[in-house]
């Protein structure tokens, strides 16, 4: 591939508004094609039909011009792009098609409704559920696109299981979401960035708790959760309950560590916490206009709710999200419904430990590729095979154990976390998209492209064993009683040589694997199998 096409692709924009006058005619075409009718009041569905019709029109003109010179692949994402797949296939346009769902439409609705989703995947009356939520036409577009595409993919194994039930087609390939990973020339530069950003968060906390700062900031850990304001889907409910239990454990064990927790979740609010702003004003002698007073302080000790995205231009917490993440000690994302999970992935590439779950695509991915994720700073809460109470206990223990670590142990863990970033780089994960497109070409043009579609996806990939310096028992490196946390421990029982361990990890990154395999020892859900 040419470098230009990988990093700087050409973009064609379609003006939906200019073609809206064709909507009624295109609705008729859709009905004649697949008997799917769209209600007049669903603006998003109508726009998706206009876009899909324009795309099919465009590909018809393109393939007519190209003839047999080049072969065209159309990769469509999410149900809104579905009409483009449906119309391209129904009009027999000579092109290969791939359709990717990042989360099934109905799955997101069912989880938001507090359904016991994963234990009832094979029990839902899909048509009835979609109809009751008035999204039946959208569901039909999604399902038709899934079945029309030459190749169907999802972003994780957990979503593959979901799609098999919700959309009645097993994905052909799992195509995980990657990140553009920036590797630093100096091995410990990301540690310096952590220290710099942490100092800025400490400065904010001094102002936020001005007059009430009765704890030592040098013995304070910063935890955070971020994402859509979906209280149950994102695990905010279990996180809050676990924080309450963590508070109890820290007091009972007389641990001198303080935990300040940030909830970074955009939400509608008209309430202001004036006291918070007074603290900032006293420290900085700044005056803030009333429309900026959006910081809320919840009644629980030291929990801070920030109901908007972070920005370096904010006078309250003037940090971009990336800088904020780098300054924290632990990201906590105990999601119940998370098809992938960019937030823990972003933590990983920045060398910040995080909590995820085995109901998130990211958590499943790490379980497949890392023998001891916790040693590398990725704590995976079991929300799939345990009760909510058991999951809450596990999350509490993860956080309590983290609070018991010494400064040296946290530095070692951050080094290991950052080394996992190679797993998430598009330079590596892009190969699964390439495989999906090759498979689509084979199915669209079998005479030109020979490939065995049943052959396993062969890739030279990653498999991280437990770090050699970690004792055999996962619990052996966790102190049974609390101890001073931010003082270097000369007598730590964990031998460690960063250069030697990093080199061993590099040598271990060679075992072949296939994405989509259920971790050994886990029970399969109904109809679940590896891809």
Short mmCIF file of C-alpha atoms in Angstrom, two decimals:
data_model
loop_
_atom_site.label_atom_id
_atom_site.label_comp_id
_atom_site.label_asym_id
_atom_site.label_seq_id
_atom_site.Cartn_x
_atom_site.Cartn_y
_atom_site.Cartn_z
CA UNK A 1 0.00 0.00 0.00
CA UNK A 2 1.10 3.54 -0.70
CA UNK A 3 1.89 5.56 2.42
CA UNK A 4 -0.56 8.23 1.26
CA UNK A 5 -3.54 5.91 1.31
CA UNK A 6 -2.85 4.67 4.82
CA UNK A 7 -2.44 7.96 6.64
CA UNK A 8 -3.89 10.64 4.37
CA UNK A 9 -6.90 9.26 2.48
CA UNK A 10 -8.97 11.24 0.01
CA UNK A 11 -12.40 12.17 1.38
CA UNK A 12 -15.62 12.61 -0.59
CA UNK A 13 -18.47 14.39 1.17
CA UNK A 14 -22.08 13.91 0.10
CA UNK A 15 -24.49 16.81 0.61
CA UNK A 16 -27.56 15.07 2.00
CA UNK A 17 -29.67 18.23 2.02
CA UNK A 18 -29.21 18.85 -1.69
CA UNK A 19 -30.65 15.42 -2.50
CA UNK A 20 -33.51 15.44 0.03
CA UNK A 21 -36.05 16.10 -2.73
CA UNK A 22 -35.51 12.50 -3.89
CA UNK A 23 -36.47 11.03 -0.51
CA UNK A 24 -39.97 9.81 -1.42
CA UNK A 25 -38.74 8.16 -4.61
CA UNK A 26 -35.86 6.49 -2.79
CA UNK A 27 -38.22 5.28 -0.07
CA UNK A 28 -40.19 3.59 -2.82
CA UNK A 29 -37.00 2.00 -4.17
CA UNK A 30 -36.15 0.70 -0.72
CA UNK A 31 -39.61 -0.79 -0.28
CA UNK A 32 -39.48 -2.47 -3.67
CA UNK A 33 -36.01 -3.79 -2.91
CA UNK A 34 -36.44 -5.26 0.57
CA UNK A 35 -39.88 -4.30 1.92
CA UNK A 36 -38.50 -1.93 4.55
CA UNK A 37 -40.57 1.19 5.13
CA UNK A 38 -39.27 4.28 6.91
CA UNK A 39 -41.61 6.57 8.92
CA UNK A 40 -41.57 10.22 7.91
CA UNK A 41 -40.70 11.46 11.41
CA UNK A 42 -37.42 9.52 11.78
CA UNK A 43 -34.95 12.11 10.50
CA UNK A 44 -31.87 9.95 11.12
CA UNK A 45 -33.28 6.96 9.23
CA UNK A 46 -34.37 9.19 6.36
CA UNK A 47 -30.91 10.77 6.18
CA UNK A 48 -29.32 7.32 6.16
CA UNK A 49 -31.45 6.39 3.14
CA UNK A 50 -30.46 9.57 1.28
CA UNK A 51 -26.78 8.91 2.04
CA UNK A 52 -27.07 5.26 1.04
CA UNK A 53 -28.78 6.13 -2.24
CA UNK A 54 -26.07 8.67 -3.08
CA UNK A 55 -23.35 6.15 -2.22
CA UNK A 56 -24.90 3.45 -4.42
CA UNK A 57 -25.24 6.01 -7.22
CA UNK A 58 -21.59 7.02 -6.78
CA UNK A 59 -20.32 3.43 -6.85
CA UNK A 60 -22.36 2.69 -9.95
CA UNK A 61 -20.71 5.60 -11.78
CA UNK A 62 -17.27 4.65 -10.42
CA UNK A 63 -17.41 1.00 -11.41
CA UNK A 64 -18.79 1.90 -14.85
CA UNK A 65 -15.78 4.16 -15.39
CA UNK A 66 -13.20 1.72 -14.04
CA UNK A 67 -14.48 -1.36 -15.80
CA UNK A 68 -12.04 -4.20 -15.12
CA UNK A 69 -9.08 -1.94 -14.39
CA UNK A 70 -9.45 -1.91 -10.62
CA UNK A 71 -11.54 -3.74 -8.09
CA UNK A 72 -13.59 -1.70 -5.63
CA UNK A 73 -14.17 -2.49 -1.96
CA UNK A 74 -16.84 -0.66 0.03
CA UNK A 75 -16.48 -0.85 3.82
CA UNK A 76 -19.61 0.31 5.64
CA UNK A 77 -19.85 1.00 9.38
CA UNK A 78 -22.98 0.92 11.58
CA UNK A 79 -26.67 0.77 10.67
CA UNK A 80 -26.72 4.35 9.36
CA UNK A 81 -24.53 3.19 6.46
CA UNK A 82 -26.70 0.11 5.94
CA UNK A 83 -28.80 1.38 2.99
CA UNK A 84 -25.59 1.86 1.01
CA UNK A 85 -24.80 -1.86 1.31
CA UNK A 86 -28.37 -2.95 0.62
CA UNK A 87 -28.79 -0.82 -2.52
CA UNK A 88 -25.32 -1.61 -3.87
CA UNK A 89 -25.97 -5.35 -3.65
CA UNK A 90 -29.56 -5.20 -4.89
CA UNK A 91 -28.42 -3.24 -7.98
CA UNK A 92 -25.66 -5.79 -8.56
CA UNK A 93 -22.93 -3.16 -8.56
CA UNK A 94 -19.61 -5.02 -9.18
CA UNK A 95 -17.88 -4.31 -5.87
CA UNK A 96 -16.87 -6.16 -2.72
CA UNK A 97 -18.68 -5.09 0.45
CA UNK A 98 -17.81 -5.26 4.14
CA UNK A 99 -20.20 -4.27 6.91
CA UNK A 100 -18.99 -3.65 10.47
CA UNK A 101 -21.17 -3.15 13.51
CA UNK A 102 -19.47 -1.61 16.53
CA UNK A 103 -22.51 -2.32 18.73
CA UNK A 104 -25.82 -3.81 17.71
CA UNK A 105 -28.66 -1.33 17.72
CA UNK A 106 -31.02 -3.47 19.78
CA UNK A 107 -28.29 -4.63 22.15
CA UNK A 108 -27.58 -1.06 23.24
CA UNK A 109 -31.29 -0.43 23.84
CA UNK A 110 -31.78 -3.64 25.81
CA UNK A 111 -28.80 -2.98 28.07
CA UNK A 112 -29.91 0.59 28.68
CA UNK A 113 -33.24 -0.86 29.83
CA UNK A 114 -31.54 -2.90 32.56
CA UNK A 115 -32.29 -6.21 30.89
CA UNK A 116 -30.19 -9.14 32.08
CA UNK A 117 -28.78 -9.06 28.59
CA UNK A 118 -25.99 -11.63 28.40
CA UNK A 119 -27.88 -14.31 30.32
CA UNK A 120 -30.90 -13.96 28.03
CA UNK A 121 -29.33 -13.62 24.58
CA UNK A 122 -31.10 -16.71 23.29
CA UNK A 123 -34.45 -15.81 24.90
CA UNK A 124 -35.29 -12.37 23.46
CA UNK A 125 -38.12 -12.04 20.93
CA UNK A 126 -36.09 -9.75 18.66
CA UNK A 127 -38.91 -8.43 16.47
CA UNK A 128 -41.10 -7.76 19.51
CA UNK A 129 -38.31 -5.97 21.41
CA UNK A 130 -37.46 -3.76 18.43
CA UNK A 131 -41.11 -2.97 17.78
CA UNK A 132 -41.82 -1.97 21.39
CA UNK A 133 -38.93 0.49 21.24
CA UNK A 134 -40.18 1.94 17.94
CA UNK A 135 -36.92 1.10 16.17
CA UNK A 136 -38.11 -1.84 14.12
CA UNK A 137 -37.37 -0.10 10.80
CA UNK A 138 -33.85 0.78 11.97
CA UNK A 139 -33.30 -2.78 13.14
CA UNK A 140 -34.45 -4.03 9.72
CA UNK A 141 -31.93 -1.75 7.98
CA UNK A 142 -29.13 -3.05 10.21
CA UNK A 143 -30.08 -6.69 9.80
CA UNK A 144 -30.50 -6.38 6.03
CA UNK A 145 -27.08 -4.77 5.72
CA UNK A 146 -25.51 -7.54 7.81
CA UNK A 147 -26.93 -10.21 5.51
CA UNK A 148 -26.28 -8.34 2.26
CA UNK A 149 -22.57 -7.71 2.85
CA UNK A 150 -20.02 -10.15 1.45
CA UNK A 151 -18.19 -10.00 4.79
CA UNK A 152 -19.61 -9.10 8.19
CA UNK A 153 -17.31 -8.06 11.05
CA UNK A 154 -17.58 -6.84 14.62
CA UNK A 155 -15.00 -5.16 16.83
CA UNK A 156 -14.76 -7.80 19.54
CA UNK A 157 -15.58 -11.37 20.42
CA UNK A 158 -18.21 -10.30 22.97
CA UNK A 159 -20.01 -8.30 20.25
CA UNK A 160 -19.67 -11.26 17.89
CA UNK A 161 -21.69 -13.37 20.33
CA UNK A 162 -24.25 -10.56 20.64
CA UNK A 163 -24.54 -10.15 16.86
CA UNK A 164 -25.08 -13.86 16.33
CA UNK A 165 -28.25 -13.60 18.43
CA UNK A 166 -29.44 -10.07 17.64
CA UNK A 167 -28.74 -10.11 13.88
CA UNK A 168 -28.68 -13.85 13.15
CA UNK A 169 -25.33 -13.88 11.39
CA UNK A 170 -22.05 -14.94 12.89
CA UNK A 171 -19.32 -12.42 12.01
CA UNK A 172 -16.69 -13.62 9.56
CA UNK A 173 -13.83 -11.68 11.17
CA UNK A 174 -13.23 -9.80 14.41
CA UNK A 175 -11.68 -6.39 13.61
CA UNK A 176 -10.60 -4.77 16.90
CA UNK A 177 -10.31 -1.02 17.29
CA UNK A 178 -6.77 0.32 17.31
CA UNK A 179 -5.06 3.56 18.26
CA UNK A 180 -2.27 5.60 16.72
CA UNK A 181 0.36 4.87 19.32
CA UNK A 182 3.06 7.47 19.90
CA UNK A 183 6.18 5.79 21.23
CA UNK A 184 8.63 8.01 23.07
CA UNK A 185 12.32 7.90 22.32
CA UNK A 186 13.22 8.08 26.00
CA UNK A 187 11.97 4.97 27.79
CA UNK A 188 10.82 6.84 30.88
CA UNK A 189 9.47 9.97 29.21
CA UNK A 190 5.87 8.86 29.76
CA UNK A 191 6.69 8.61 33.48
CA UNK A 192 7.82 12.24 33.43
CA UNK A 193 4.60 13.22 31.64
CA UNK A 194 2.65 11.43 34.38
CA UNK A 195 4.45 13.45 37.07
CA UNK A 196 3.90 16.76 35.26
CA UNK A 197 0.20 16.17 34.65
CA UNK A 198 -0.33 14.82 38.16
CA UNK A 199 1.09 18.07 39.55
CA UNK A 200 -1.51 20.03 37.56
CA UNK A 201 -4.31 17.86 38.96
CA UNK A 202 -2.93 18.38 42.46
CA UNK A 203 -3.05 22.13 41.86
CA UNK A 204 -6.70 21.86 40.90
CA UNK A 205 -7.48 19.77 43.99
CA UNK A 206 -5.81 22.35 46.25
CA UNK A 207 -8.19 24.96 44.91
CA UNK A 208 -11.24 22.70 44.76
CA UNK A 209 -10.91 21.68 48.40
CA UNK A 210 -9.62 25.06 49.55
CA UNK A 211 -10.35 25.42 53.25
CA UNK A 212 -11.20 21.71 53.53
CA UNK A 213 -7.90 20.14 52.46
CA UNK A 214 -7.34 17.86 55.42
CA UNK A 215 -5.39 15.19 53.53
CA UNK A 216 -1.84 14.89 52.21
CA UNK A 217 -1.64 15.34 48.44
CA UNK A 218 1.64 13.43 48.38
CA UNK A 219 -0.30 10.41 49.65
CA UNK A 220 -3.29 10.86 47.35
CA UNK A 221 -4.25 8.69 44.38
CA UNK A 222 -6.40 9.96 41.51
CA UNK A 223 -8.96 7.55 40.04
CA UNK A 224 -11.36 8.44 37.23
CA UNK A 225 -14.16 7.15 35.05
CA UNK A 226 -15.06 8.73 31.71
CA UNK A 227 -17.47 8.20 28.84
CA UNK A 228 -21.12 8.54 27.94
CA UNK A 229 -23.43 9.34 30.83
CA UNK A 230 -24.95 5.85 30.80
CA UNK A 231 -25.09 5.04 34.49
CA UNK A 232 -25.46 1.26 34.28
CA UNK A 233 -23.96 0.52 30.87
CA UNK A 234 -20.70 2.24 31.82
CA UNK A 235 -20.63 0.66 35.28
CA UNK A 236 -20.95 3.90 37.26
CA UNK A 237 -23.38 2.13 39.59
CA UNK A 238 -21.00 -0.67 40.55
CA UNK A 239 -18.13 1.83 40.75
CA UNK A 240 -19.93 4.01 43.29
CA UNK A 241 -20.85 1.02 45.45
CA UNK A 242 -17.26 -0.25 45.32
CA UNK A 243 -15.93 3.17 46.31
CA UNK A 244 -18.08 3.08 49.40
CA UNK A 245 -16.63 -0.31 50.32
CA UNK A 246 -13.11 0.88 49.50
CA UNK A 247 -13.57 3.81 51.86
CA UNK A 248 -14.52 1.37 54.63
CA UNK A 249 -11.50 -0.86 53.98
CA UNK A 250 -9.07 2.05 53.97
CA UNK A 251 -10.42 3.24 57.33
CA UNK A 252 -10.48 -0.22 58.95
CA UNK A 253 -6.92 -0.98 57.86
CA UNK A 254 -5.76 2.52 58.85
CA UNK A 255 -4.37 3.11 55.39
CA UNK A 256 -3.06 6.66 55.13
CA UNK A 257 -3.76 6.91 51.39
CA UNK A 258 -6.52 9.25 50.16
CA UNK A 259 -8.39 8.55 46.91
CA UNK A 260 -9.88 11.41 44.88
CA UNK A 261 -12.25 10.19 42.18
CA UNK A 262 -13.24 12.10 39.02
CA UNK A 263 -16.42 11.33 37.08
CA UNK A 264 -15.82 12.82 33.61
CA UNK A 265 -19.22 12.32 32.02
CA UNK A 266 -20.96 14.99 29.91
CA UNK A 267 -24.41 15.56 31.37
CA UNK A 268 -27.10 18.21 31.31
CA UNK A 269 -26.90 20.38 34.40
CA UNK A 270 -27.87 23.85 35.53
CA UNK A 271 -26.54 23.47 39.06
CA UNK A 272 -23.42 25.28 40.19
CA UNK A 273 -21.11 24.57 43.07
CA UNK A 274 -20.11 28.08 44.05
CA UNK A 275 -17.86 26.92 46.88
CA UNK A 276 -15.72 25.02 44.38
CA UNK A 277 -15.17 28.19 42.40
CA UNK A 278 -14.43 30.24 45.51
CA UNK A 279 -11.55 27.92 46.28
CA UNK A 280 -10.12 28.33 42.81
CA UNK A 281 -10.60 32.10 42.95
CA UNK A 282 -8.83 32.48 46.28
CA UNK A 283 -5.83 30.54 45.00
CA UNK A 284 -5.56 32.16 41.59
CA UNK A 285 -7.31 35.51 42.18
CA UNK A 286 -9.41 34.94 39.08
CA UNK A 287 -13.02 35.80 38.42
CA UNK A 288 -15.13 33.32 36.45
CA UNK A 289 -18.32 34.19 34.60
CA UNK A 290 -21.46 32.40 35.79
CA UNK A 291 -21.93 30.27 32.69
CA UNK A 292 -18.69 28.49 33.48
CA UNK A 293 -19.76 27.43 36.95
CA UNK A 294 -20.50 23.82 36.08
CA UNK A 295 -18.35 21.91 38.53
CA UNK A 296 -20.43 19.83 40.92
CA UNK A 297 -19.22 18.35 44.20
CA UNK A 298 -21.20 15.31 45.26
CA UNK A 299 -21.89 14.71 48.98
CA UNK A 300 -19.55 11.68 49.14
CA UNK A 301 -16.03 12.70 50.44
CA UNK A 302 -13.70 13.65 47.65
CA UNK A 303 -15.79 12.53 44.67
CA UNK A 304 -15.77 15.12 41.88
CA UNK A 305 -18.34 15.09 39.08
CA UNK A 306 -17.32 17.02 35.95
CA UNK A 307 -20.39 17.09 33.65
CA UNK A 308 -18.61 18.10 30.44
CA UNK A 309 -15.63 17.18 28.29
CA UNK A 310 -12.24 18.31 29.50
CA UNK A 311 -10.51 21.20 27.74
CA UNK A 312 -7.31 23.14 28.22
CA UNK A 313 -9.36 26.35 27.89
CA UNK A 314 -11.53 25.62 30.92
CA UNK A 315 -10.75 27.92 33.88
CA UNK A 316 -11.79 25.19 36.33
CA UNK A 317 -9.74 22.18 35.25
CA UNK A 318 -7.64 23.53 32.35
CA UNK A 319 -6.41 20.22 30.93
CA UNK A 320 -7.04 18.33 27.74
CA UNK A 321 -8.30 14.78 28.25
CA UNK A 322 -4.99 13.16 27.29
CA UNK A 323 -3.03 15.24 29.79
CA UNK A 324 -5.63 14.54 32.48
CA UNK A 325 -5.41 10.77 31.90
CA UNK A 326 -1.63 10.88 32.10
CA UNK A 327 -1.84 12.59 35.49
CA UNK A 328 -4.16 10.03 37.06
CA UNK A 329 -3.13 6.82 38.77
CA UNK A 330 -5.99 4.51 37.74
CA UNK A 331 -8.81 4.57 35.21
CA UNK A 332 -11.87 2.58 36.30
CA UNK A 333 -14.30 1.42 33.59
CA UNK A 334 -16.39 -1.49 34.95
CA UNK A 335 -18.80 -1.45 32.00
CA UNK A 336 -21.66 -3.88 31.58
CA UNK A 337 -22.12 -3.01 27.90
CA UNK A 338 -18.94 -1.97 26.07
CA UNK A 339 -18.45 -3.45 22.57
CA UNK A 340 -14.84 -2.26 22.56
CA UNK A 341 -13.72 0.30 25.15
CA UNK A 342 -11.42 3.07 24.02
CA UNK A 343 -11.03 4.56 27.51
CA UNK A 344 -8.98 1.70 29.02
CA UNK A 345 -7.11 1.40 25.71
CA UNK A 346 -6.12 5.05 25.89
CA UNK A 347 -4.94 4.53 29.47
CA UNK A 348 -2.79 1.60 28.37
CA UNK A 349 -0.94 3.41 25.59
CA UNK A 350 -0.21 6.25 28.04
CA UNK A 351 1.15 3.89 30.67
CA UNK A 352 -1.74 4.31 33.11
CA UNK A 353 -3.24 1.19 34.75
CA UNK A 354 -6.97 0.66 34.34
CA UNK A 355 -9.92 -1.50 35.32
CA UNK A 356 -12.07 -3.04 32.60
CA UNK A 357 -14.42 -6.04 32.41
CA UNK A 358 -14.81 -9.28 30.48
CA UNK A 359 -18.01 -7.83 29.00
CA UNK A 360 -15.96 -5.21 27.16
CA UNK A 361 -14.20 -5.91 23.91
CA UNK A 362 -10.97 -4.49 25.31
CA UNK A 363 -11.13 -6.73 28.37
CA UNK A 364 -11.73 -9.85 26.27
CA UNK A 365 -8.87 -8.84 23.96
CA UNK A 366 -6.48 -8.51 26.89
CA UNK A 367 -7.59 -11.84 28.37
CA UNK A 368 -6.72 -13.48 25.05
CA UNK A 369 -3.29 -11.92 24.72
CA UNK A 370 -1.93 -11.36 28.23
CA UNK A 371 -1.40 -14.22 30.66
CA UNK A 372 -1.52 -12.04 33.79
CA UNK A 373 -3.24 -8.75 32.82
CA UNK A 374 -3.19 -7.37 36.38
CA UNK A 375 0.61 -7.56 36.49
CA UNK A 376 0.59 -5.32 33.43
CA UNK A 377 -1.86 -2.88 35.00
CA UNK A 378 -5.07 -4.12 33.35
CA UNK A 379 -7.53 -5.34 35.99
CA UNK A 380 -10.41 -7.33 34.48
CA UNK A 381 -13.60 -7.54 36.55
CA UNK A 382 -15.67 -10.63 35.82
CA UNK A 383 -19.18 -9.35 35.06
CA UNK A 384 -20.08 -12.24 32.81
CA UNK A 385 -19.84 -15.30 35.01
CA UNK A 386 -20.31 -13.70 38.45
CA UNK A 387 -23.25 -12.06 40.21
CA UNK A 388 -23.31 -8.26 40.57
CA UNK A 389 -22.41 -8.65 44.25
CA UNK A 390 -19.38 -10.83 43.43
CA UNK A 391 -18.27 -8.40 40.71
CA UNK A 392 -18.56 -5.49 43.14
CA UNK A 393 -16.40 -7.34 45.69
CA UNK A 394 -13.80 -8.08 43.03
CA UNK A 395 -13.66 -4.44 41.90
CA UNK A 396 -13.32 -3.29 45.52
CA UNK A 397 -10.42 -5.69 46.08
CA UNK A 398 -8.68 -4.54 42.88
CA UNK A 399 -8.83 -0.91 44.04
CA UNK A 400 -7.82 -1.73 47.61
CA UNK A 401 -4.82 -3.74 46.41
CA UNK A 402 -3.85 -0.86 44.16
CA UNK A 403 -3.96 1.52 47.14
CA UNK A 404 -1.61 -0.79 49.02
CA UNK A 405 1.12 -0.63 46.40
CA UNK A 406 4.29 1.29 47.09
CA UNK A 407 5.49 4.08 44.83
CA UNK A 408 8.11 1.73 43.41
CA UNK A 409 5.50 -0.91 42.62
CA UNK A 410 3.32 1.64 40.85
CA UNK A 411 6.26 2.83 38.74
CA UNK A 412 7.11 -0.77 37.77
CA UNK A 413 3.47 -1.43 36.89
CA UNK A 414 3.25 1.70 34.71
CA UNK A 415 6.34 0.55 32.80
CA UNK A 416 4.64 -2.77 32.11
CA UNK A 417 1.36 -1.12 31.16
CA UNK A 418 3.04 1.10 28.59
CA UNK A 419 4.74 -1.91 27.01
CA UNK A 420 1.30 -3.32 26.12
CA UNK A 421 0.72 -0.39 23.75
CA UNK A 422 2.13 -2.36 20.81
CA UNK A 423 -0.92 -4.61 21.09
CA UNK A 424 -3.25 -1.70 20.31
CA UNK A 425 -1.36 0.01 17.49
CA UNK A 426 -3.12 0.25 14.13
CA UNK A 427 0.17 -0.83 12.58
CA UNK A 428 -0.64 -4.23 14.05
CA UNK A 429 -4.43 -4.37 14.29
CA UNK A 430 -4.91 -3.06 10.75
CA UNK A 431 -4.06 -6.52 9.42
CA UNK A 432 -7.47 -7.81 10.49
CA UNK A 433 -9.18 -5.17 8.34
CA UNK A 434 -6.92 -6.18 5.46
CA UNK A 435 -7.94 -9.81 5.95
CA UNK A 436 -11.65 -8.86 5.95
CA UNK A 437 -11.23 -6.97 2.68
CA UNK A 438 -9.30 -9.80 1.03
CA UNK A 439 -12.07 -12.17 2.05
CA UNK A 440 -14.68 -9.80 0.57
CA UNK A 441 -12.76 -9.66 -2.73
CA UNK A 442 -12.69 -13.45 -2.81
CA UNK A 443 -16.44 -13.66 -2.33
CA UNK A 444 -17.24 -10.87 -4.79
CA UNK A 445 -14.76 -11.92 -7.48
CA UNK A 446 -13.98 -15.62 -6.85
CA UNK A 447 -12.41 -16.05 -10.30
CA UNK A 448 -9.87 -13.29 -9.69
CA UNK A 449 -9.10 -13.67 -5.98
CA UNK A 450 -8.31 -17.12 -4.69
CA UNK A 451 -8.44 -17.51 -0.92
CA UNK A 452 -9.70 -20.28 1.30
CA UNK A 453 -12.46 -18.56 3.32
CA UNK A 454 -12.49 -21.44 5.83
CA UNK A 455 -8.77 -21.21 6.59
CA UNK A 456 -7.96 -19.81 10.03
CA UNK A 457 -6.68 -16.28 10.20
CA UNK A 458 -2.93 -16.82 10.46
CA UNK A 459 -1.04 -13.98 12.06
CA UNK A 460 2.18 -13.72 13.92
CA UNK A 461 0.85 -11.99 16.99
CA UNK A 462 1.28 -11.20 20.64
CA UNK A 463 1.10 -13.34 23.72
CA UNK A 464 2.49 -11.79 26.88
CA UNK A 465 3.36 -14.28 29.64
CA UNK A 466 3.46 -13.20 33.26
CA UNK A 467 6.49 -10.92 33.84
CA UNK A 468 9.40 -13.04 35.01
CA UNK A 469 9.94 -10.90 38.12
CA UNK A 470 6.40 -11.47 39.41
CA UNK A 471 6.12 -14.39 41.86
CA UNK A 472 4.13 -17.44 40.63
CA UNK A 473 1.10 -16.66 42.80
CA UNK A 474 -0.75 -13.50 41.65
CA UNK A 475 -1.41 -12.60 45.28
CA UNK A 476 2.19 -12.99 46.43
CA UNK A 477 3.21 -9.52 45.26
CA UNK A 478 0.34 -7.84 47.12
CA UNK A 479 1.12 -6.94 50.70
CA UNK A 480 -1.25 -8.53 53.17
CA UNK A 481 -1.13 -5.47 55.43
CA UNK A 482 -1.07 -1.82 54.42
CA UNK A 483 2.21 0.03 54.49
CA UNK A 484 3.63 3.40 53.56
CA UNK A 485 2.93 3.90 49.88
CA UNK A 486 4.92 6.82 48.54
CA UNK A 487 8.31 5.97 50.00
CA UNK A 488 10.81 3.91 48.03
CA UNK A 489 11.06 0.42 49.49
CA UNK A 490 14.59 -0.92 49.38
CA UNK A 491 13.43 -4.25 50.72
CA UNK A 492 10.58 -4.84 48.26
CA UNK A 493 10.32 -8.57 47.56
CA UNK A 494 9.97 -8.03 43.79
CA UNK A 495 13.30 -8.21 41.88
CA UNK A 496 13.09 -5.96 38.87
CA UNK A 497 15.33 -4.84 36.01
CA UNK A 498 13.41 -2.67 33.55
CA UNK A 499 15.75 -3.18 30.57
CA UNK A 500 15.98 -6.93 31.08
CA UNK A 501 12.24 -7.39 31.52
CA UNK A 502 11.42 -5.20 28.53
CA UNK A 503 13.78 -7.24 26.37
CA UNK A 504 12.16 -10.47 27.55
CA UNK A 505 8.74 -9.07 26.62
CA UNK A 506 9.99 -8.19 23.15
CA UNK A 507 11.24 -11.75 22.69
CA UNK A 508 7.93 -13.17 23.92
CA UNK A 509 5.93 -11.21 21.36
CA UNK A 510 6.00 -13.94 18.77
CA UNK A 511 3.48 -16.71 19.52
CA UNK A 512 0.86 -17.08 16.77
CA UNK A 513 -2.78 -16.72 17.75
CA UNK A 514 -6.26 -16.35 16.29
CA UNK A 515 -8.50 -13.51 17.39
CA UNK A 516 -11.88 -14.60 18.66
CA UNK A 517 -11.00 -17.60 20.81
CA UNK A 518 -12.84 -17.94 24.12
CA UNK A 519 -10.28 -17.84 26.99
CA UNK A 520 -9.43 -21.28 28.32
CA UNK A 521 -11.56 -22.37 31.25
CA UNK A 522 -14.49 -20.05 30.46
CA UNK A 523 -17.94 -21.43 29.86
CA UNK A 524 -19.41 -20.58 26.50
CA UNK A 525 -22.71 -18.79 26.13
CA UNK A 526 -25.36 -20.40 23.90
CA UNK A 527 -24.19 -20.70 20.29
CA UNK A 528 -20.83 -19.10 21.10
CA UNK A 529 -17.75 -20.20 19.27
CA UNK A 530 -14.44 -18.77 18.14
CA UNK A 531 -14.23 -17.00 14.82
#
